[in-house]
């Protein structure tokens, strides 16, 4: 499953980054495979989600979250 | 001699991830007052400062933050250009700032920087936060592993700055060990070929040349062709090389940090997360944001009024005092009627400008601004804008110039261009005095449903500007094309107590810049205006003068005052500025303006805030200088000599406000738009479209309210 399908508060591990022009951006900001990840907020009307990643919080859109495969 | 000194001065570049405290450190090293905050992307341009003691002097460069050496947006490009020596000469040393709470991410950039071969020192900042989180860094081990000197700091509290200074003066920067061996990534033969062609030292420099062959516009074409051919020959793909490099670095970093960092188990749910549960809540978060905006609005309009009234009255008093004290003559008139009201027209803004910039600095320094990006992204997208466009737009309510600069952190070029083009429609503080004077003249100070009617009209002007900004963005979205993907990927920093001193400094600094910059323009325009209003073609002026003499000779004592006033107005009409105003009157008549307002429109094309000063000057010339009326009172008494009606009636005032809301009347904004878009096409189109739209909208407004 991908990150956008996670429920708020559900823990998961970042498994794989699906190929896209944003791969490098994900890796650089710290979204690298193997990390524990959790969604802490979802903005209304399919707006961005806020994810907690170890000790940093990052905001991404659903469209980006769909590129991140996670396993529970 | 000068060349010799320049040679001895070494350059140190400060580099690091966004929002790790680079500018705070820069300010403390150089004593400068570069804007700081708790928002990724505060610094969008490089800033130079100096650090010196008795023997040595260093240039310090503050660079916009970046996550890697591979730039994704306009502000990140600056760091790349400086470090690769494409802007100027390469820096002699690098001060690499790392975030103690997120060493892993910081080290990706640090490891790339270390492989460039420039001597470096590592500053691990925010040690206070790391300590709170139970993160301990073994600096000695880190030094042994990397070979780079390490300093732990807390730049917010000035902790560790002396160590940085003495490290710089002793030039203890060191060329670190190679962090990542590129053997597995970059074929050795290829690396060798590139190194010899461009006479480079390290494999990573060669790698960089290869990566940037594609999108560095300044590289000679022959080099680019050569590099591209090498890529084909060795069957390399730049993007997969970069991803492989980043993955390899992250692995190395993980191994390194295991050795040097110890972590206590994380305390769950700290303060930032508790706050975010509320501030980023899908319902409450938006209510809070709205309430905050209303509070700012309230502060600017209600709280600022007290000091503004005092300033207004103060200047009226000084003007009349000068008129009474100095010997009467042309010079006294210039001061009392031209310069004092002109300067007063600028100084009166200080309370509002200071408050607006103070609030913005506060929002940025606490870390809330990034949450606004998160909250507003979905709202902005249908208009062709990005969540990050909110920051330029809100800044635009203070002044379009910092707003347009802030758009650099938007990576998508279409969203960035739209943001730049529509930001001038946000109601900036220079429009405020125009609105306030006109509303004060024409809208009664009554209560409607418990709200002040004047405040409601002002709020309507702001809503009009926000509506126009979004509408304009929507239209631009339909016309502009791009195939770049838009994305949001932004850090939400930890909430911190604002540094009140920094907030106050921003308020003071912004007010000072505003008064000095606007003051210069207004002072010179006031003087020119006054001269043009006092003198005219001699044949016209003499005729009026003669007529006046005859009229005075025939009149008795009681009538002479009235005659003086009538002829003062006729003399103004015969002056150079009167002729100019009269010549454009046919064009602006349909909007409800007379030739005197026309003069103010002409001068306002330099800057909107000139309006008040111009009006003050024009209506003062020929008036009774010993009469200490405020500008507002003078305007209220102004009547049309032909119809006998008030010049500033509701229709004219509303039409004027609408004109000022939409017209492009700011030279500085045009200059900034040119600088940011690198072509005259956009500022020219912007001027034509905005002013044309303003004319139409003002015309419609006048027709509605005058019938």
XYZ file of C-alpha atoms in Angstrom:
779
model
C 0.000 0.000 0.000
C 1.038 3.593 -0.396
C 1.382 6.327 2.212
C -1.838 8.143 1.260
C -3.861 5.095 2.307
C -2.608 5.177 5.899
C -5.024 6.287 8.584
C -4.141 9.132 10.910
C -1.959 7.818 13.713
C -1.225 4.470 12.038
C 2.452 3.465 12.101
C 4.186 2.117 9.016
C 7.633 1.634 7.581
C 8.685 3.395 4.413
C 9.352 0.550 1.998
C 10.113 1.869 -1.439
C 10.017 5.066 -3.477
C 8.184 4.579 -6.756
C 10.002 5.984 -9.749
C 9.219 9.639 -10.511
C 11.122 12.871 -11.088
C 10.773 13.515 -7.347
C 12.842 10.537 -6.135
C 15.847 12.710 -5.379
C 13.704 15.278 -3.536
C 12.303 12.547 -1.266
C 15.738 11.144 -0.488
C 17.183 14.578 0.265
C 14.506 15.725 2.677
C 14.882 12.485 4.630
C 12.126 10.271 3.212
C 14.359 7.266 2.661
C 13.287 3.596 2.773
C 13.451 1.815 6.111
C 12.202 4.745 8.167
C 9.206 4.676 10.496
C 6.460 6.923 9.247
C 3.082 8.092 10.515
C 0.426 10.492 9.248
C -0.475 13.030 11.913
C -2.866 15.341 10.052
C -4.786 15.423 6.805
C -5.938 18.739 5.360
C -9.584 18.758 4.230
C -10.759 18.232 0.625
C -7.817 15.990 -0.265
C -5.323 18.629 0.741
C -1.785 17.845 1.876
C -0.903 15.458 4.697
C 1.525 16.062 7.542
C 3.773 13.086 8.220
C 5.902 12.394 11.245
C 9.205 10.827 10.343
C 11.349 9.903 13.344
C 11.795 13.391 14.742
C 10.787 15.631 11.865
C 7.449 16.655 10.464
C 7.022 17.069 6.711
C 4.057 18.273 4.662
C 3.411 16.579 1.311
C 0.479 16.385 -1.084
C -1.518 13.191 -1.607
C -0.103 13.028 -5.103
C 3.409 12.728 -3.591
C 2.223 10.352 -0.874
C 1.050 7.991 -3.621
C 4.677 7.598 -4.694
C 5.750 6.246 -1.296
C 5.146 2.547 -0.712
C 4.783 1.592 2.931
C 4.358 -1.631 4.889
C 2.593 -1.934 8.202
C 47.332 48.659 -2.598
C 43.650 47.936 -2.813
C 44.261 44.861 -4.931
C 46.700 43.607 -2.313
C 44.158 43.933 0.483
C 41.492 42.280 -1.627
C 43.818 39.350 -2.140
C 44.398 38.907 1.571
C 40.704 38.907 2.364
C 39.497 35.338 2.298
C 35.899 34.370 1.641
C 33.919 32.030 3.864
C 30.590 30.677 2.646
C 27.973 29.635 5.194
C 25.940 26.734 3.874
C 23.392 24.320 5.297
C 19.834 22.976 5.080
C 16.964 25.464 5.143
C 16.127 26.763 8.606
C 19.174 25.506 10.518
C 20.230 28.967 11.707
C 22.698 30.064 9.048
C 21.497 33.654 9.090
C 21.536 33.800 12.898
C 25.180 32.730 12.884
C 25.947 35.127 10.033
C 24.414 38.030 11.956
C 26.421 37.260 15.043
C 29.673 36.930 13.123
C 29.249 40.073 11.049
C 27.112 42.268 13.291
C 24.714 42.703 10.384
C 20.970 42.407 10.717
C 20.029 39.899 8.064
C 16.444 38.772 8.507
C 16.119 35.587 10.549
C 13.163 33.368 11.313
C 11.864 29.857 11.771
C 10.627 29.248 8.242
C 12.494 27.322 5.557
C 13.434 29.783 2.839
C 13.741 33.089 4.696
C 17.035 33.848 2.971
C 16.511 33.943 -0.770
C 19.633 35.762 -1.849
C 23.267 35.683 -0.856
C 24.341 38.336 1.627
C 27.911 39.469 2.213
C 29.312 40.680 5.507
C 32.739 41.156 7.033
C 34.461 39.722 10.097
C 37.748 41.236 11.164
C 40.208 41.569 13.997
C 43.455 43.526 14.098
C 45.318 41.392 11.594
C 42.801 39.648 9.445
C 39.641 40.319 7.546
C 37.189 37.805 6.111
C 34.220 38.117 3.803
C 31.331 36.040 5.061
C 28.685 34.861 2.586
C 25.250 33.863 3.846
C 23.632 31.512 1.327
C 20.009 30.358 0.985
C 19.466 26.908 2.472
C 19.480 23.764 0.357
C 19.150 20.024 1.005
C 21.813 19.046 -1.497
C 24.164 20.495 -4.076
C 21.491 19.800 -6.689
C 19.242 22.869 -6.778
C 15.464 22.490 -7.139
C 14.409 26.136 -6.962
C 15.729 29.596 -7.751
C 17.000 30.255 -4.195
C 18.824 26.919 -4.003
C 20.558 27.655 -7.299
C 22.489 30.463 -5.600
C 24.318 28.071 -3.258
C 25.275 25.869 -6.184
C 26.588 28.796 -8.220
C 28.725 30.128 -5.373
C 30.222 26.761 -4.390
C 31.106 25.809 -7.941
C 32.745 29.179 -8.553
C 30.312 30.102 -11.301
C 29.190 33.378 -9.710
C 32.573 34.652 -8.470
C 35.751 33.011 -7.366
C 35.153 29.917 -5.232
C 35.021 30.589 -1.488
C 38.260 29.827 0.370
C 36.510 28.118 3.260
C 33.091 26.685 4.007
C 31.248 26.940 7.295
C 28.800 24.065 7.084
C 25.887 24.449 9.514
C 24.147 21.245 10.634
C 20.957 20.701 12.592
C 21.774 18.718 15.745
C 18.233 17.319 15.790
C 18.452 16.088 12.223
C 22.067 15.202 11.604
C 21.125 12.557 9.099
C 19.565 15.014 6.702
C 22.183 17.691 7.398
C 24.968 15.255 6.640
C 23.758 14.537 3.115
C 24.666 18.093 2.131
C 27.678 18.161 4.472
C 29.121 15.019 2.875
C 28.707 16.493 -0.609
C 30.351 19.723 0.512
C 33.237 17.803 2.103
C 33.879 15.996 -1.175
C 34.216 19.266 -3.101
C 37.744 19.670 -1.771
C 37.257 23.122 -0.200
C 38.482 23.335 3.440
C 35.481 23.126 5.727
C 34.414 23.398 9.370
C 31.232 21.827 10.736
C 28.945 23.814 13.030
C 26.383 21.635 14.780
C 23.643 24.108 15.700
C 20.548 23.837 17.900
C 22.356 21.781 20.518
C 19.791 22.987 23.072
C 16.919 21.312 21.217
C 18.981 18.171 20.686
C 19.764 17.978 24.405
C 16.055 18.250 25.160
C 15.368 15.417 22.752
C 18.074 13.290 24.333
C 20.424 13.392 21.334
C 24.138 13.389 22.195
C 26.880 13.983 19.653
C 30.395 12.758 20.321
C 32.292 15.586 18.644
C 35.706 14.046 19.090
C 34.697 10.830 17.344
C 32.966 12.855 14.634
C 36.134 14.846 14.095
C 38.196 11.665 13.891
C 35.832 10.111 11.377
C 35.460 13.115 9.082
C 38.672 15.057 9.562
C 36.738 18.340 9.789
C 36.790 20.613 12.866
C 33.480 20.603 14.755
C 31.807 23.255 16.922
C 28.586 22.792 18.887
C 26.397 25.906 19.029
C 23.067 27.373 20.004
C 22.909 30.390 17.727
C 19.637 31.678 19.189
C 21.329 32.156 22.537
C 24.674 33.262 21.119
C 26.289 30.126 22.501
C 29.427 28.939 20.696
C 29.888 32.060 18.561
C 33.255 32.909 20.149
C 34.544 29.456 19.273
C 33.486 29.980 15.661
C 35.222 33.351 15.584
C 38.500 32.103 17.001
C 38.352 29.078 14.715
C 37.991 31.444 11.749
C 40.815 33.752 12.818
C 43.123 30.794 13.349
C 41.956 29.457 9.976
C 41.512 25.987 11.358
C 39.371 24.892 8.431
C 40.511 21.524 7.140
C 40.144 19.666 3.893
C 38.289 16.609 5.185
C 38.698 12.994 4.142
C 36.791 11.918 1.051
C 33.393 10.980 2.387
C 32.056 8.878 -0.440
C 34.215 6.792 -2.706
C 32.767 7.204 -6.195
C 34.503 4.113 -7.623
C 31.317 2.100 -7.822
C 29.304 4.923 -9.335
C 31.436 6.843 -11.744
C 33.683 4.898 -14.147
C 37.320 5.688 -13.282
C 38.271 6.388 -16.903
C 35.454 8.884 -17.283
C 36.375 10.635 -14.055
C 40.012 10.804 -15.184
C 39.074 12.258 -18.556
C 36.918 14.984 -16.998
C 39.508 15.827 -14.362
C 42.244 16.304 -16.915
C 40.099 18.337 -19.328
C 38.940 20.803 -16.664
C 42.012 20.419 -14.408
C 40.022 19.293 -11.372
C 41.278 17.644 -8.206
C 38.572 15.373 -6.839
C 36.341 12.704 -8.354
C 33.326 14.476 -6.943
C 34.187 17.683 -8.783
C 34.255 15.659 -11.981
C 30.917 14.150 -11.038
C 29.484 17.633 -10.537
C 30.650 18.752 -13.976
C 28.860 15.797 -15.471
C 25.640 16.378 -13.531
C 25.448 20.051 -14.366
C 26.284 19.660 -18.061
C 22.554 19.451 -18.745
C 21.188 22.481 -16.995
C 23.956 24.954 -16.435
C 23.262 27.717 -18.924
C 26.552 29.524 -18.368
C 28.857 26.650 -19.337
C 30.460 27.000 -22.790
C 28.552 25.087 -25.449
C 31.609 23.114 -26.514
C 32.087 21.779 -22.966
C 28.444 20.803 -22.732
C 28.572 18.915 -26.004
C 31.739 17.145 -24.905
C 30.263 16.152 -21.536
C 27.037 14.925 -23.102
C 29.054 12.797 -25.513
C 30.952 11.262 -22.601
C 27.666 10.384 -20.933
C 26.580 8.477 -24.030
C 29.971 6.851 -24.504
C 30.090 5.533 -20.917
C 26.381 4.726 -20.927
C 25.584 6.902 -17.873
C 22.282 8.503 -16.959
C 22.530 11.632 -14.826
C 19.385 11.101 -12.790
C 20.139 7.516 -11.849
C 23.714 8.569 -11.022
C 22.346 11.204 -8.631
C 19.930 8.766 -6.992
C 22.653 6.148 -6.629
C 24.972 8.783 -5.141
C 22.318 9.961 -2.646
C 21.490 6.403 -1.595
C 25.149 5.551 -1.151
C 25.701 8.672 0.934
C 22.686 7.975 3.124
C 24.083 4.501 3.835
C 27.491 5.885 4.762
C 25.854 8.521 6.939
C 23.819 5.912 8.775
C 27.003 3.996 9.581
C 28.787 7.158 10.699
C 25.972 8.412 12.923
C 25.642 5.029 14.610
C 29.180 5.544 15.843
C 28.959 9.176 16.971
C 25.370 9.845 18.045
C 23.575 8.357 21.015
C 19.843 8.782 21.391
C 17.667 8.383 24.454
C 14.329 6.799 23.624
C 12.124 9.514 22.134
C 9.644 11.123 24.474
C 6.350 10.684 22.622
C 4.132 13.625 21.711
C 6.137 16.675 22.520
C 4.866 20.242 22.608
C 5.136 20.849 18.857
C 2.933 17.861 18.134
C 0.378 18.890 20.717
C 0.228 22.366 19.172
C -0.013 20.915 15.689
C -2.997 18.808 16.734
C -4.797 22.093 17.151
C -3.092 24.475 14.711
C -3.176 22.016 11.806
C -6.584 20.610 12.651
C -8.824 20.305 9.558
C -11.424 22.621 11.124
C -9.931 24.376 14.125
C -6.684 25.078 12.266
C -8.520 27.168 9.686
C -10.534 29.031 12.305
C -7.349 29.875 14.135
C -5.712 31.138 10.943
C -8.735 33.296 10.138
C -8.857 34.671 13.683
C -5.160 35.477 13.476
C -5.637 37.380 10.221
C -8.535 39.329 11.755
C -6.394 40.151 14.783
C -3.652 41.527 12.527
C -6.242 43.531 10.630
C -7.673 44.880 13.855
C -4.228 45.858 15.091
C -3.341 47.720 11.934
C -6.564 49.659 11.779
C -7.645 50.172 15.337
C -4.486 50.151 17.429
C -2.389 52.070 14.947
C -4.889 54.916 14.738
C -3.862 56.527 18.018
C -0.198 57.113 17.157
C -1.195 58.014 13.589
C -3.516 60.796 14.715
C -0.786 62.136 16.963
C 1.699 62.188 14.088
C -0.817 63.894 11.801
C -1.578 66.652 14.313
C 2.091 66.996 15.208
C 3.061 67.695 11.625
C 0.214 70.173 11.145
C 1.449 72.023 14.235
C 5.092 72.042 13.111
C 4.012 73.357 9.706
C 2.090 76.286 11.122
C 4.767 77.005 13.715
C 7.363 77.302 10.950
C 5.048 79.522 8.898
C 4.596 81.834 11.873
C 8.193 81.877 13.083
C 10.271 82.110 9.922
C 10.156 85.308 7.892
C 7.505 84.932 5.231
C 8.761 84.281 1.713
C 9.257 81.614 -0.911
C 11.623 79.527 1.228
C 9.270 79.366 4.215
C 6.398 78.456 1.936
C 8.425 75.599 0.479
C 9.125 74.194 3.950
C 5.725 74.798 5.511
C 3.586 73.915 2.513
C 5.692 71.442 0.559
C 8.237 69.572 2.638
C 6.558 69.267 6.044
C 3.240 67.895 4.736
C 5.145 65.655 2.313
C 7.287 64.109 5.058
C 4.270 63.910 7.342
C 2.522 61.863 4.692
C 5.239 59.195 5.015
C 5.901 59.259 8.719
C 2.242 58.701 9.430
C 2.567 55.157 8.058
C 5.187 54.074 10.554
C 2.809 52.571 13.148
C 1.059 50.431 10.538
C 4.172 49.325 8.704
C 5.935 48.451 11.935
C 2.953 46.446 13.176
C 2.537 44.546 9.904
C 6.173 43.616 9.624
C 6.229 42.809 13.325
C 3.394 40.328 12.933
C 5.036 38.734 9.897
C 8.349 38.386 11.709
C 6.511 36.896 14.675
C 4.738 34.311 12.503
C 7.972 33.362 10.785
C 10.016 33.162 13.963
C 7.606 30.906 15.839
C 7.459 28.394 12.973
C 3.766 28.966 12.254
C 4.314 30.179 8.673
C 5.040 26.642 7.411
C 1.723 25.498 8.870
C 0.023 28.220 6.848
C 1.635 26.737 3.726
C 0.188 23.328 4.698
C -3.276 24.717 5.474
C -3.553 26.898 2.389
C -2.045 24.624 -0.268
C -5.395 23.042 -1.173
C -7.073 26.460 -1.194
C -4.488 28.020 -3.507
C -4.180 25.204 -6.032
C -7.374 25.899 -8.061
C -6.000 29.400 -8.669
C -2.767 28.142 -10.174
C -0.872 29.006 -7.014
C 1.102 26.921 -4.520
C 0.800 26.658 -0.736
C 4.081 28.535 -0.618
C 2.459 31.425 -2.547
C 0.677 32.336 0.672
C 3.859 33.747 2.153
C 4.487 36.189 -0.728
C 0.811 37.147 -0.751
C 0.623 37.823 2.990
C 3.929 39.713 2.822
C 2.403 41.643 -0.062
C -0.043 43.123 2.418
C 2.923 44.924 3.910
C 4.854 45.556 0.702
C 4.983 43.794 -2.668
C 8.774 43.914 -2.824
C 9.660 41.419 -0.057
C 6.625 39.434 -1.191
C 7.947 39.053 -4.718
C 11.398 38.165 -3.378
C 9.861 35.451 -1.183
C 8.445 33.745 -4.280
C 11.901 32.317 -5.001
C 11.240 29.353 -2.749
C 8.482 28.172 -5.136
C 10.097 25.563 -7.355
C 7.492 25.381 -10.129
C 8.223 28.202 -12.573
C 4.586 28.732 -13.617
C 3.326 28.967 -10.036
C 6.199 31.264 -9.230
C 5.505 33.578 -12.180
C 1.792 33.775 -11.330
C 2.686 34.601 -7.732
C 5.040 37.370 -8.875
C 2.464 38.824 -11.263
C -0.466 38.924 -8.837
C 1.302 39.917 -5.606
C 1.118 43.669 -6.456
C -2.668 43.386 -6.295
C -2.542 42.495 -2.617
C -3.348 45.643 -0.702
C 0.066 46.928 0.375
C 0.617 49.389 3.191
C 1.269 52.273 0.765
C -2.390 52.146 -0.263
C -3.556 52.470 3.325
C -3.151 56.227 3.789
C -4.968 56.809 0.497
C -7.857 54.646 1.680
C -7.873 56.070 5.169
C -7.985 59.682 4.032
C -10.680 59.064 1.437
C -12.809 56.933 3.748
C -12.423 59.493 6.515
C -13.718 62.174 4.131
C -16.717 60.398 2.699
C -17.883 57.576 4.958
C -19.678 58.575 8.162
C -18.239 57.327 11.441
C -21.444 55.403 12.265
C -22.142 52.012 13.711
C -23.895 49.437 11.521
C -24.790 46.131 13.193
C -22.354 46.989 15.937
C -19.491 47.538 13.484
C -17.864 50.779 12.500
C -18.963 51.707 8.973
C -15.539 53.090 8.065
C -13.912 49.825 9.144
C -16.391 47.875 7.019
C -15.518 49.905 3.912
C -11.811 49.393 4.580
C -12.339 45.668 5.035
C -14.259 45.662 1.742
C -11.226 47.215 0.010
C -9.037 44.432 1.377
C -11.472 41.719 0.347
C -11.680 43.338 -3.094
C -7.897 43.157 -3.413
C -7.748 39.515 -2.280
C -10.562 38.626 -4.696
C -8.802 40.397 -7.556
C -5.486 38.702 -6.705
C -7.008 35.229 -6.789
C -9.111 36.033 -9.867
C -6.060 37.364 -11.673
C -4.113 34.244 -10.739
C -6.924 32.074 -12.073
C -6.892 33.904 -15.418
C -3.111 33.642 -15.673
C -3.341 29.910 -14.956
C -5.444 29.534 -18.097
C -2.941 31.358 -20.289
C 0.438 30.232 -18.978
C 1.695 26.796 -19.899
C 4.243 24.554 -18.277
C 5.114 20.884 -18.269
C 6.907 21.037 -14.930
C 5.271 19.021 -12.209
C 4.019 20.917 -9.179
C 4.707 19.356 -5.801
C 4.706 20.161 -2.116
C 7.493 18.786 0.025
C 8.262 21.025 2.938
C 9.633 20.798 6.412
C 7.396 21.813 9.327
C 9.897 23.128 11.876
C 9.632 22.791 15.632
C 7.727 25.661 17.293
C 10.004 28.047 19.131
C 9.511 31.094 21.287
C 9.982 34.131 19.047
C 13.121 36.160 19.577
C 11.480 39.418 20.585
C 14.627 41.357 19.919
C 14.741 40.103 16.329
C 11.055 40.897 15.863
C 11.521 44.418 17.204
C 14.624 44.889 15.079
C 12.675 43.886 11.969
C 9.950 46.385 12.865
C 12.481 49.145 13.387
C 14.568 48.287 10.355
C 11.610 48.012 7.954
C 10.133 51.303 9.155
C 13.491 53.003 8.755
C 14.018 51.690 5.231
C 10.488 52.687 4.316
C 10.778 56.229 5.638
C 14.201 56.777 4.106
C 13.356 55.310 0.708
C 9.875 56.800 0.442
C 11.115 59.975 2.115
C 13.714 60.557 -0.589
C 11.139 60.198 -3.363
C 8.523 62.242 -1.574
C 10.927 64.992 -0.597
C 12.164 65.460 -4.141
C 8.694 65.181 -5.646
C 7.353 67.681 -3.088
C 10.038 70.185 -3.985
C 9.555 69.788 -7.728
C 5.792 69.945 -7.303
C 5.945 73.031 -5.177
C 8.111 74.807 -7.719
C 5.864 73.755 -10.585
C 2.813 74.848 -8.608
C 4.261 78.242 -7.625
C 5.521 79.311 -11.033
C 4.007 79.279 -14.478
C 4.435 80.714 -17.965
C 4.873 84.477 -17.295
C 2.161 85.655 -19.709
C -0.523 83.525 -17.998
C 0.647 84.261 -14.458
C 0.923 88.013 -15.119
C -2.597 88.126 -16.525
C -4.015 86.481 -13.402
C -1.942 88.752 -11.194
C -3.224 91.868 -12.921
C -6.827 90.741 -12.755
C -6.371 90.151 -9.037
C -4.958 93.651 -8.479
C -7.915 95.227 -10.233
C -10.387 93.131 -8.284
C -8.676 94.000 -4.994
C -8.649 97.719 -5.792
C -12.379 97.694 -6.364
C -13.256 95.592 -3.323
C -13.604 96.722 0.294
C -11.788 95.258 3.313
C -14.385 92.533 4.000
C -14.281 91.079 0.532
C -10.505 91.050 0.060
C -9.950 87.767 1.920
C -12.382 85.972 -0.294
C -10.823 87.436 -3.432
C -7.342 86.326 -2.297
C -8.597 82.774 -2.052
C -10.310 82.775 -5.445
C -7.202 84.101 -7.144
C -4.903 81.665 -5.309
C -6.803 78.909 -7.040
C -6.630 80.723 -10.392
C -2.875 81.165 -9.990
C -2.458 77.439 -9.344
C -4.425 76.789 -12.502
C -2.060 79.032 -14.471
C 1.064 77.381 -13.020
C 3.064 74.699 -14.829
C 1.578 71.889 -12.765
C -1.890 73.332 -13.315
C -1.359 73.225 -17.063
C -0.150 69.622 -16.809
C -3.127 68.602 -14.677
C -5.551 70.374 -16.992
C -4.110 68.596 -20.002
C -4.921 65.147 -18.608
C -8.267 66.209 -17.175
C -10.304 65.015 -20.199
C -8.939 61.484 -19.717
C -9.756 61.274 -16.005
C -13.003 63.270 -16.004
C -15.079 60.096 -16.635
C -13.591 58.659 -13.434
C -14.791 61.705 -11.492
C -11.394 63.364 -10.962
C -10.524 67.035 -11.415
C -7.150 68.283 -12.602
C -5.788 68.560 -9.067
C -6.378 64.862 -8.455
C -4.869 64.299 -11.898
C -1.626 65.803 -10.636
C -1.650 63.391 -7.721
C -2.214 60.494 -10.134
C 0.787 61.543 -12.202
C 3.117 61.764 -9.210
C 1.711 58.536 -7.745
C 3.182 56.556 -10.617
C 6.470 56.738 -8.764
C 4.890 55.362 -5.577
C 1.363 55.310 -4.200
C 2.237 56.915 -0.899
C 3.113 60.111 -2.784
C -0.631 60.719 -3.170
C -1.136 62.189 0.276
C 1.940 64.393 0.078
C 1.005 65.641 -3.390
C -2.557 66.425 -2.415
C -1.249 68.161 0.685
C 1.194 70.246 -1.314
C -1.307 71.188 -4.012
C -4.011 72.197 -1.614
C -1.572 74.052 0.622
C -0.078 76.225 -2.103
C -1.945 79.486 -2.067
C -3.905 78.538 1.008
C -3.416 80.247 4.317
C -0.285 78.715 5.835
C -1.028 80.049 9.291
C -4.102 77.900 9.368
C -3.028 74.666 11.064
C -5.614 72.401 9.471
C -4.706 68.760 9.051
C -4.607 67.350 5.528
C -7.966 65.719 6.061
C -9.623 68.968 7.123
C -8.195 70.799 4.128
C -9.580 68.230 1.721
C -12.992 68.219 3.360
C -13.300 71.970 2.694
C -12.344 71.686 -0.955
C -15.239 72.535 -3.269
C -15.560 72.577 -7.023
C -15.403 76.282 -8.014
C -18.009 75.790 -10.750
C -20.637 73.544 -9.202
C -19.989 74.409 -5.562
C -20.110 70.738 -4.630
C -17.502 68.974 -2.530
C -14.633 67.649 -4.650
C -14.228 64.586 -2.472
C -17.725 63.195 -2.645
C -18.522 59.503 -2.298
C -18.395 58.670 -6.016
C -15.019 60.337 -6.603
C -13.493 58.943 -3.416
C -14.632 55.368 -4.119
C -13.525 55.602 -7.725
C -10.102 56.817 -6.546
C -9.805 53.984 -4.026
C -10.617 51.427 -6.701
C -8.053 53.022 -9.009
C -5.372 52.855 -6.329
C -6.336 49.266 -5.508
C -5.686 48.036 -9.044
C -3.271 50.353 -10.855
C 0.435 49.560 -11.072
C 1.871 52.619 -9.370
C 5.183 51.585 -7.923
C 8.525 51.894 -9.698
C 10.288 49.719 -7.133
C 7.890 46.832 -7.721
C 8.479 47.030 -11.466
C 12.223 46.963 -10.891
C 11.902 43.866 -8.673
C 9.629 42.076 -11.146
C 12.197 42.749 -13.842
C 14.964 41.385 -11.644
C 13.039 38.251 -10.723
C 11.711 37.414 -14.197
C 14.826 38.658 -16.029
C 12.774 40.226 -18.819
C 10.949 43.525 -19.357
C 8.045 41.648 -20.883
C 6.335 40.918 -17.574
C 6.683 44.297 -15.845
C 5.463 46.045 -19.022
C 2.472 43.714 -19.444
C 1.756 44.029 -15.734
C 1.683 47.837 -15.937
C -0.560 47.923 -18.985
C -2.985 45.314 -17.698
C -3.202 46.515 -14.102
C -3.588 50.179 -15.009
C -6.065 49.472 -17.802
C -8.107 47.330 -15.446
C -7.902 50.047 -12.782
C -9.229 52.645 -15.234
C -12.190 50.480 -16.207
C -13.000 49.486 -12.629
C -12.759 53.104 -11.418
C -15.002 54.235 -14.284
C -17.660 51.673 -13.361
C -17.401 52.576 -9.679
C -17.873 56.271 -10.437
C -20.879 55.614 -12.634
C -22.520 53.450 -9.960
C -22.039 55.901 -7.092
C -22.650 59.160 -8.952
C -26.046 58.206 -10.356
